[in-house]
Coordinates of C-alpha atoms in Angstrom, one line a residue:
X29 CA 0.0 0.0 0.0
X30 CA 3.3 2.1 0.1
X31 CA 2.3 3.7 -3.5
X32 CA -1.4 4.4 -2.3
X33 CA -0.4 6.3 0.7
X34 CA 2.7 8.1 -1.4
X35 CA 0.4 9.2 -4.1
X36 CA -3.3 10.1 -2.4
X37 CA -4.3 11.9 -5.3
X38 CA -3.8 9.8 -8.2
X39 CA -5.2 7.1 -6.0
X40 CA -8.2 9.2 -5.5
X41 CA -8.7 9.9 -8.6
X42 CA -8.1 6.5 -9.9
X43 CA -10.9 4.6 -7.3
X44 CA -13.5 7.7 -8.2
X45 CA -12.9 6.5 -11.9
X46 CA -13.8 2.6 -11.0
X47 CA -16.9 3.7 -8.9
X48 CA -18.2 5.6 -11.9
X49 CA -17.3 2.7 -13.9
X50 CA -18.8 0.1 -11.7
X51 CA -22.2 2.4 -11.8
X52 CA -22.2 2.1 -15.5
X53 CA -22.0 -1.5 -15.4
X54 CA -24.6 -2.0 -12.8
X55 CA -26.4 0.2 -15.4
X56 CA -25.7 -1.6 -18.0
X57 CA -26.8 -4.7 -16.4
X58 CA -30.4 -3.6 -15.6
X59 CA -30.9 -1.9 -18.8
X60 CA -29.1 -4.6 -21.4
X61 CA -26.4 -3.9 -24.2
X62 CA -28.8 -1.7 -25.6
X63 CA -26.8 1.4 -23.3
X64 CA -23.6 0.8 -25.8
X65 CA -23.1 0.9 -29.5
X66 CA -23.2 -2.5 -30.8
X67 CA -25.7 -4.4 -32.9
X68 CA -26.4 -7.0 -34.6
X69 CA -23.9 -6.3 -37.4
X70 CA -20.9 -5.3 -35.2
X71 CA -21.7 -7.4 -32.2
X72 CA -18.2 -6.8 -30.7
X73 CA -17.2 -3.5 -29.8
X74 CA -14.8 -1.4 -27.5
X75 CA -14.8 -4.5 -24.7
X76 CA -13.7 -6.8 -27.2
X77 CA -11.2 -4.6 -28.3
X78 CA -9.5 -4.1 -25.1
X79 CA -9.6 -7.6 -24.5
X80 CA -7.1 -8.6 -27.2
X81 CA -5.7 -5.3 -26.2
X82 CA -4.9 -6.8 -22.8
X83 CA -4.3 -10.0 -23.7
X84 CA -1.3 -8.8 -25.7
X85 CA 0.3 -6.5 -23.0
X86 CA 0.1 -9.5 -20.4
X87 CA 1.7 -11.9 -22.5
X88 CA 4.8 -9.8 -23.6
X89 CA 5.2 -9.1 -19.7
X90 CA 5.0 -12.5 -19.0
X91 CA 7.2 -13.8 -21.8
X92 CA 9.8 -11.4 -21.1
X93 CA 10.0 -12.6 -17.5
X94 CA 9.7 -16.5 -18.1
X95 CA 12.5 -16.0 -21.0
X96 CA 14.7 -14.7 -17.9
X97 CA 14.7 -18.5 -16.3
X98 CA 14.2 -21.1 -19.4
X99 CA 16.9 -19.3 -21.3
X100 CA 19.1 -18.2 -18.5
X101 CA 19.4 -14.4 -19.3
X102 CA 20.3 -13.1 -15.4
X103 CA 19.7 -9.8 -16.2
X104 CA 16.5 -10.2 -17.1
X105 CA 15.9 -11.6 -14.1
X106 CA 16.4 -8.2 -12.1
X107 CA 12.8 -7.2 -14.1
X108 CA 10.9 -10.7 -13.6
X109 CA 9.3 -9.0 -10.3
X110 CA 7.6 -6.1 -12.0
X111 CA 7.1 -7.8 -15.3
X112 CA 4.9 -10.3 -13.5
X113 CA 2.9 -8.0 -11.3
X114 CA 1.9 -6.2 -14.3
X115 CA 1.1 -9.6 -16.3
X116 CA -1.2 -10.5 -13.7
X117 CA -3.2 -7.4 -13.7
X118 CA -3.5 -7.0 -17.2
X119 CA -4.7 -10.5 -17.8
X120 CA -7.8 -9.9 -14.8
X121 CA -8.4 -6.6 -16.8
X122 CA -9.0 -8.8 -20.0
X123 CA -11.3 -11.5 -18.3
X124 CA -13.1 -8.6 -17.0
X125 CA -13.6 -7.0 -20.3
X126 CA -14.9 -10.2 -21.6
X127 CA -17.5 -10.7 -18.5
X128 CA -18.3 -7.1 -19.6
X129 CA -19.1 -7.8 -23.0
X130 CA -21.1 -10.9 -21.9
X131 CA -24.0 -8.6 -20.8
X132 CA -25.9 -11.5 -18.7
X133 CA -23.0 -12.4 -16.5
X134 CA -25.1 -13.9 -14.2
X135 CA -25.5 -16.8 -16.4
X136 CA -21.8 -17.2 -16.6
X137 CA -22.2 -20.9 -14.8
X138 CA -23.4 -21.8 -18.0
X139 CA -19.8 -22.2 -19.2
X140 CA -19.4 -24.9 -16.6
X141 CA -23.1 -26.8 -17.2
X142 CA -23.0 -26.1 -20.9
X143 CA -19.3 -26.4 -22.3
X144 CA -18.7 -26.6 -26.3
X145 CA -15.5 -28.7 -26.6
X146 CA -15.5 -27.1 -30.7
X147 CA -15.6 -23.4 -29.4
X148 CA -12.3 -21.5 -29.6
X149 CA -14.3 -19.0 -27.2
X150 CA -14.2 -22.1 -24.9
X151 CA -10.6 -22.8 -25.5
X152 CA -9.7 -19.1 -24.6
X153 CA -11.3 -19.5 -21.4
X154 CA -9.7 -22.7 -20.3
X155 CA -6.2 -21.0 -21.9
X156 CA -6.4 -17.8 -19.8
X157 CA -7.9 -19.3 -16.8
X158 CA -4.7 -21.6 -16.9
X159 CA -2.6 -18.5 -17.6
X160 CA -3.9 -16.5 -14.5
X161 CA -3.4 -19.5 -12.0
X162 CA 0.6 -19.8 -13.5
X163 CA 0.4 -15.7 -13.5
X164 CA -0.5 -16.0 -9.4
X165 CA 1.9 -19.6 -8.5
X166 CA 5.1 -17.6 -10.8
X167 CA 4.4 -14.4 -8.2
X168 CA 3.9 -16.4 -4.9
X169 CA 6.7 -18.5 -5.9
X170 CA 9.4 -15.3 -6.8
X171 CA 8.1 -13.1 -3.6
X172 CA 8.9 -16.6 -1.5
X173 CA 12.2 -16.6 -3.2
X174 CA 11.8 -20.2 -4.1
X175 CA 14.3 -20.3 -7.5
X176 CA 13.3 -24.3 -7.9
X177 CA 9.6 -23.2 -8.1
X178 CA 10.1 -20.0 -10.3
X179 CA 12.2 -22.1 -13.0
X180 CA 9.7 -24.9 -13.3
X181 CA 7.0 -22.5 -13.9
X182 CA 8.4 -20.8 -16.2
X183 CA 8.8 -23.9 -18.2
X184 CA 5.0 -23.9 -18.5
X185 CA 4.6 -20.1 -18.2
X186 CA 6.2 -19.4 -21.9
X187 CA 4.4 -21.7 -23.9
X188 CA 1.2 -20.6 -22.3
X189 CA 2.1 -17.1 -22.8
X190 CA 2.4 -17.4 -26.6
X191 CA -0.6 -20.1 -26.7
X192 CA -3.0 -17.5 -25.0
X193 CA -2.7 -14.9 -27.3
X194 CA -2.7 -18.0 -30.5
X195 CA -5.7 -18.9 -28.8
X196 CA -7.8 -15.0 -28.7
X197 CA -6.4 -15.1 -32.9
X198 CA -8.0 -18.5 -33.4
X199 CA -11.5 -16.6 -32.4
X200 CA -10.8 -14.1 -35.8
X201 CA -9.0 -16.7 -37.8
X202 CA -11.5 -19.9 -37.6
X203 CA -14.2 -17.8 -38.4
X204 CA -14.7 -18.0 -42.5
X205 CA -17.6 -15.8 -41.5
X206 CA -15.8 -12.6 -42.0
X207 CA -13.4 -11.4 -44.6
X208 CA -9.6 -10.6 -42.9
X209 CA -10.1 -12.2 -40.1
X210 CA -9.4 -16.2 -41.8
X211 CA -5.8 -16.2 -41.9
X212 CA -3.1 -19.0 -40.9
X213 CA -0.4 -16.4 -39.6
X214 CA -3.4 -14.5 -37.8
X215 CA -1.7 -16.2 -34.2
X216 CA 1.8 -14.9 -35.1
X217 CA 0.7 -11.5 -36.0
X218 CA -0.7 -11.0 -32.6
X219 CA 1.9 -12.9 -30.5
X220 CA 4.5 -10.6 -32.3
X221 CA 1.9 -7.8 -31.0
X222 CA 1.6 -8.8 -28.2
X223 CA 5.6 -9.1 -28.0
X224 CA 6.1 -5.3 -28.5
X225 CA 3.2 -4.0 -27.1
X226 CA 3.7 -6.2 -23.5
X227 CA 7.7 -5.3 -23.6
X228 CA 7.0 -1.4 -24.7
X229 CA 4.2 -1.5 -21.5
X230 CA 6.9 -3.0 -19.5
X231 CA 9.5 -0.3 -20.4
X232 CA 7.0 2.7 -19.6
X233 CA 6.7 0.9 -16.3
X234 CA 10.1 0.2 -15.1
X235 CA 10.9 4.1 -15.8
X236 CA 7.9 5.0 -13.8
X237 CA 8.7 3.0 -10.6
X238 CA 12.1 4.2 -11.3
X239 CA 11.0 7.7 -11.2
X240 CA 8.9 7.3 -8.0
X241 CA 12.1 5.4 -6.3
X242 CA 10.5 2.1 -5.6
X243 CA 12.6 0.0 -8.2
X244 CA 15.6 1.0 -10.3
X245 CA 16.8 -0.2 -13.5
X246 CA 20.2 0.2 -14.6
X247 CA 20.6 2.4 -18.3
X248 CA 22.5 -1.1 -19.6
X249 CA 19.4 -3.0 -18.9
X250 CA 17.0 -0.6 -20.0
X251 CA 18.8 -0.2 -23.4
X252 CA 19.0 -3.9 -24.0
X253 CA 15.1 -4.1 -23.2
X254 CA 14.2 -1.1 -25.9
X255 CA 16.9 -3.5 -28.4
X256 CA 14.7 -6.5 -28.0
X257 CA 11.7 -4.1 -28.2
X258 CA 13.4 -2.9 -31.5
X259 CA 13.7 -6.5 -33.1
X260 CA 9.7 -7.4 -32.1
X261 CA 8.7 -4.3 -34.0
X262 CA 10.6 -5.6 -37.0
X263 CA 9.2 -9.3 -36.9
X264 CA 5.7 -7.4 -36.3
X265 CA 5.9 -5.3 -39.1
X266 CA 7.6 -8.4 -41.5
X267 CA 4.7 -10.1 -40.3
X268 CA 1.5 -7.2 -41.7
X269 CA 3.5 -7.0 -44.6
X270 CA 3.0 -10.9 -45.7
X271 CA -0.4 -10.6 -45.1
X272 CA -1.5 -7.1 -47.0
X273 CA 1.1 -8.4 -49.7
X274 CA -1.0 -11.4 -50.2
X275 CA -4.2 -10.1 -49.9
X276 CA -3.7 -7.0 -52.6
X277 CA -1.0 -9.1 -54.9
X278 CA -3.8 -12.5 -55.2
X279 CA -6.5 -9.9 -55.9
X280 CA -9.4 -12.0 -54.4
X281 CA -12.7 -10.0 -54.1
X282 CA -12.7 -10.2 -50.2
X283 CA -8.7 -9.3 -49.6
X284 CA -9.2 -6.1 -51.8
X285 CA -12.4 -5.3 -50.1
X286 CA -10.4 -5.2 -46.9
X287 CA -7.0 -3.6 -48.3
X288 CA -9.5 -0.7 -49.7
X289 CA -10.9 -0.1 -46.5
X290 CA -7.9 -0.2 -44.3
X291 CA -5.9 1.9 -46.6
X292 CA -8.7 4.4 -47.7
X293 CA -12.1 3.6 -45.9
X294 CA -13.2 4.1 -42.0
X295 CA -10.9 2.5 -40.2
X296 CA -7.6 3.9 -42.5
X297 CA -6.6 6.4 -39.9
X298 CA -6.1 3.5 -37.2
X299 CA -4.3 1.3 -39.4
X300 CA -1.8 4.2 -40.9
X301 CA -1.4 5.6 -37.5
X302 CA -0.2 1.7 -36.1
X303 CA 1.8 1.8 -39.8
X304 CA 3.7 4.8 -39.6
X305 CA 3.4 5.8 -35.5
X306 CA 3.6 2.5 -34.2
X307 CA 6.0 0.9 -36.4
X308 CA 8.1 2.6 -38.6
X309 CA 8.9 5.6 -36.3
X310 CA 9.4 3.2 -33.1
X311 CA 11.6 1.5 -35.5
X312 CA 14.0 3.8 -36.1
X313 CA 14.2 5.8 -33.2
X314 CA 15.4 2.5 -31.4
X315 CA 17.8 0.9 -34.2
X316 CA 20.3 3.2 -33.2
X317 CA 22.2 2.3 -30.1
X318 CA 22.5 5.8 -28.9
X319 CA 19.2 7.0 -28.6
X320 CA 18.4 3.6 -26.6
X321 CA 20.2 5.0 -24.1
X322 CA 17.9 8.1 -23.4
X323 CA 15.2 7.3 -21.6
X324 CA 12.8 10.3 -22.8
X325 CA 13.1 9.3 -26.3
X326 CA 12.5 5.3 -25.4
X327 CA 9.4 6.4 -23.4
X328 CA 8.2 7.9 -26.7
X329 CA 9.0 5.4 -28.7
X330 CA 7.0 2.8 -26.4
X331 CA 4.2 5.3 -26.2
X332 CA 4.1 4.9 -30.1
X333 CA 4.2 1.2 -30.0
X334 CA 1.3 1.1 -27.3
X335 CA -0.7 3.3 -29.0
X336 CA -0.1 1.3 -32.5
X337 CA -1.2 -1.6 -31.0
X338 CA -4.4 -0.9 -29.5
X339 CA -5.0 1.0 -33.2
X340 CA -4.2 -2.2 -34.7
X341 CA -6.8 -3.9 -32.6
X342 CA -9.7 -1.4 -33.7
X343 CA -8.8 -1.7 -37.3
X344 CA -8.6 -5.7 -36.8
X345 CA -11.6 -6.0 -35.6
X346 CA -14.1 -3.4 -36.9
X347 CA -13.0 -3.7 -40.7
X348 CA -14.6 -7.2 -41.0
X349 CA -17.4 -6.0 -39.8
X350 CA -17.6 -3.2 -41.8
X351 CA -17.0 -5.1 -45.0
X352 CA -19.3 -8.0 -45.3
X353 CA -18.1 -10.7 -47.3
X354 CA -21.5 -11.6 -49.0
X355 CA -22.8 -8.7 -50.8
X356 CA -26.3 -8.0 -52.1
X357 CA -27.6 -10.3 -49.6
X358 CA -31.1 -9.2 -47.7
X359 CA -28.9 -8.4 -44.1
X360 CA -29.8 -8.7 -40.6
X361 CA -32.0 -6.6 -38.5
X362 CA -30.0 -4.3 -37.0
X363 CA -31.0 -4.8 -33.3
X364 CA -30.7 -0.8 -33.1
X365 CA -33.2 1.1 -31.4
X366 CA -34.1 3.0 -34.4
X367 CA -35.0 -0.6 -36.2
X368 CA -38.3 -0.7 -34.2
X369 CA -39.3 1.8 -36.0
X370 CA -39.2 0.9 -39.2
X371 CA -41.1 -1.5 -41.7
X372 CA -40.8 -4.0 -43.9
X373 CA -36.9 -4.8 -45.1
X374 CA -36.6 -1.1 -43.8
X375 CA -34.9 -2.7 -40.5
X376 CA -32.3 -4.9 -42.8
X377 CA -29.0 -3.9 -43.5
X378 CA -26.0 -5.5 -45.0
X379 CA -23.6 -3.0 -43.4
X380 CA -23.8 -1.6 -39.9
X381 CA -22.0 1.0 -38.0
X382 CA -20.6 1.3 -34.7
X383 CA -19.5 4.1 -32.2
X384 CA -19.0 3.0 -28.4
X385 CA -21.4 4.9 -26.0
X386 CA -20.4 7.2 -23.1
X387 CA -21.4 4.6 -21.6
X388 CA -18.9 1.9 -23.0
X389 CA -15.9 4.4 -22.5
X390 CA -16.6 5.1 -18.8
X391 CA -16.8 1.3 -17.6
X392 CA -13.4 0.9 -20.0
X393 CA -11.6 3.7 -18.2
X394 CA -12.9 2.1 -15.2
X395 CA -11.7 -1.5 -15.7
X396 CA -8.2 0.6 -16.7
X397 CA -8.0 2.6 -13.5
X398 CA -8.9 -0.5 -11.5
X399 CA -5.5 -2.3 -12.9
X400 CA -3.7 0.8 -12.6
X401 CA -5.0 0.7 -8.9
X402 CA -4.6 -2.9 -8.5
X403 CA -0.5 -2.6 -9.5
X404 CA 0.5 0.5 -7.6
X405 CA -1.0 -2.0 -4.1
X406 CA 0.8 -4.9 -5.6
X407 CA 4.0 -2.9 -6.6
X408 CA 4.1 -1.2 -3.4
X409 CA 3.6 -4.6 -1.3
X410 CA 5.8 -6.9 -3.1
X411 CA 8.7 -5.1 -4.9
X412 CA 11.3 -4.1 -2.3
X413 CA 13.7 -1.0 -3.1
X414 CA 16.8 -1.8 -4.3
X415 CA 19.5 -0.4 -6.5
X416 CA 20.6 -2.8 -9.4
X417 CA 24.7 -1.9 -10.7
X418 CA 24.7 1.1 -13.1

C-alpha cells in the first residue's frame, strides 16, 4: 500500500474513476447492451477490443519474465518481479472485459453446465484461466524466493504465454464468417503484437517506478530491453506486410475489399497511425544504439508502440465487420433502437456502424483505473527498493 499512501491523489482519482465505472456496469446490467453501440452487425465493440488489447500486454510481460529462467538471461531476471505484477493485472483486466461484454453475466455458470469442446471461445477461457493461475503460482513463488519453483514455472509459463494470445487469434482466424479475419499467420501476428506492445508496457513501467524510487533499472538493462523491443517491432511489421502483400497481390474479391478499407475507408486512420506511429517511427528511433540510451526518447517510442497496438486492434476487428463478405444479400435486422421503427426490409442492413457509447468508454476507463490501482497495491507490497549496478 506504500504507493497508495505516497500518491493520495492519483489514488483518489483512480478509485472515483472505478466507482463511476462500476455504476455504469450496474447500469448496463439492468438496462441490457442496448446502453452501448453495438448491434447486430458489429456485435463486438470497444470490450472486445481491449480484451485482445490486454491479452497482448500481459503476455509480452509475462514472456519477457519466463525467457529470464528457461533461457538463462540473469539480467532479465532483475525485471521478472515487475514484469509479472503487471502480467497478472492485465490478464484480470482482459477477463473482465470479456464478462463485460457478456451482458448477462449472471448466467456465466453456464460455461461450466454447458461447455462446447468445438468453441475456440471455450478454448480461450480454459487458456487464460490456466494463464492466470501460472500468473498468481510464478508471483507467490518469486516473492517466497523459491528459485526451484520459479524455474519450473516458467517452463509452462512461456508456452502458455504465446498459446493464450494463438488462442484469442483462433476466435478471428477460424471464423470463415468474416473477410480478414481467416488467416493461418493470424496467431503470429498478434503474438508478435503482443511481443512489442507487452515489452514497450513494460519499459513505460520500469521508468515509472524508477522515477517514483521504488525500483531502479540500470541504463545497460533498459537499453538492451528497448533492443529486444526494436527486433519485435521488426518481426511485427515483417509479419503485416506478408499478409496485406498477399491479400492485394492475389486480388481476391474479399482481400481487396479489406485492403481498400484499411488503406482508404473508416478504419484507414487507425491502421496508418499503427503503420507509420507504431512501427516505422518506433523502428528507427530504437535501431540506433544511442538513442536507446535516453530514456525520454524510449518512453516515446514505447508510447508509439502502445498506441499502434491498441490502433491495430480497432482496425482488426471493426473492418470485418464493416465489410461484409456476402454482398447483395437481404442483411440482418440491425437490433438498433431506431430498427423498431421501421417496416418491412426497412430494418435490414448488409452493413452496420458502430460508435461506443459514453457509456462503453466510462466502464473501459474504469476497468483501466482498476488495474492501474490494483498494481500500484501490488507494486508497493511486493517489490522491495533496491538499486541494481549502473
Amino acid at each position: 500500500m506504500e504507493l497508495i499512501k505516497r500518491y493520495k491523489a492519483l489514488s483518489a482519482v483512480l478509485a472515483a474513476l472505478v466507482i463511476v465505472g462500476v455504476a455504469c456496469w450496474i447500469y448496463q446490467l439492468m438496462c441490457g447492451l442496448t446502453v452501448t453501440g453495438m448491434n447486430n452487425g458489429t456485435s463486438w465493440g470497444l470490450y472486445i477490443t481491449n480484451f485482445m488489447f490486454f491479452v497482448g500486454l500481459s503476455a509480452g510481460g509475462l514472456i519477457v519474465a519466463s525467457s529470464a529462467s528457461v533461457f538463462h538471461i540473469a539480467k532479465f531476471k532483475q525485471v521478472a518481479l515487475p514484469a509479472i505484477i503487471l502480467s497478472t493485472v492485465c490478464i484480470c483486466a482482459a477477463g473482465m472485459f470479456v464478462l463485460i461484454d457478456l451482458g448477462g453475466i449472471q448466467r456465466v455458470w453456464r460455461i461450466l453446465t454447458g461447455p462446447n469442446p468445438t468453441s475456440p471461445l471455450l478454448w480461450d477461457v480454459c487458456v487464460i484461466t490456466c494463464y492466470l493461475i501460472i500468473n498468481i503460482c510464478y508471483l507467490v513463488f518469486m516473492t517466497k524466493g523459491n528459485d526451484r519453483a520459479v524455474s519450473i514455472t516458467s517452463r509452462f509459463a512461456l508456452p502458455c504465454a504465446i498459446l493464450v494470445h494463438s488462442v484469442t487469434a483462433w476466435i478471428f482466424g477460424l471464423e470463415i464468417a468474416k473477410e480478414g479475419w481467416y488467416s493461418a499467420i493470424l496467431a503470429p501476428i498478434f503474438v508478435a503484437s503482443a511481443m512489442d506492445s507487452g515489452l514497450a508496457l513494460l519499459l513505460l513501467v520500469l521508468s515509472a517506478l524508477k522515477k517514483m524510487r521504488v525500483f531502479e533499472t540500470s541504463r545497460d538493462l533498459m537499453a538492451s530491453l528497448a533492443g529486444l523491443l526494436a527486433t519485435c517491432i521488426a518481426v511485427d511489421a515483417f509479419f503485416i506486410f506478408c499478409e496485406l502483400l498477399t491479400m492485394g497481390y492475389n486480388g481476391t474479391h474479399g482481400g481487396m475489399l479489406i485492403l481498400t478499407e484499411l488503406t482508404s475507408g473508416a478504419t484507414a486512420p487507425f491502421f496508418w497511425f499503427e503503420i507509420i506511429g507504431g512501427l516505422v517511427i518506433p523502428f528507427c528511433v530504437l535501431v540506433f544504439a544511442k538513442n536507446r540510451e535516453k530514456t525520454a526518447v524510449v518512453n516515446v517510442a514505447c508510447v508509439l508502440v502502445v498506441l499502434g497496438v491498441f490502433c491495430k486492434r480497432i482496425w482488426l476487428l471493426f473492418t470485418s465487420f464493416i465489410t461484409p463478405n456476402v454482398m447483395g444479400a437481404p442483411g440482418i435486422i440491425s437490433g438498433s433502437s431506431t430498427a423498431i421503427r421501421e417496416t418491412g426490409t426497412s430494418s435490414f442492413a448488409v452493413l452496420s456502424s458502430y460508435a461506443p457509447t459514453a457509456f462503453e468508454v466510462l466502464i473501459v476507463v474504469g476497468v483501466i483505473s482498476l488495474v492501474a490501482l490494483a498494481f500500484m497495491v501490488l507494486a508497493g507490497t511486493l517489490i522491495r527498493p533496491k538499486k541494481t549496478a549502473e
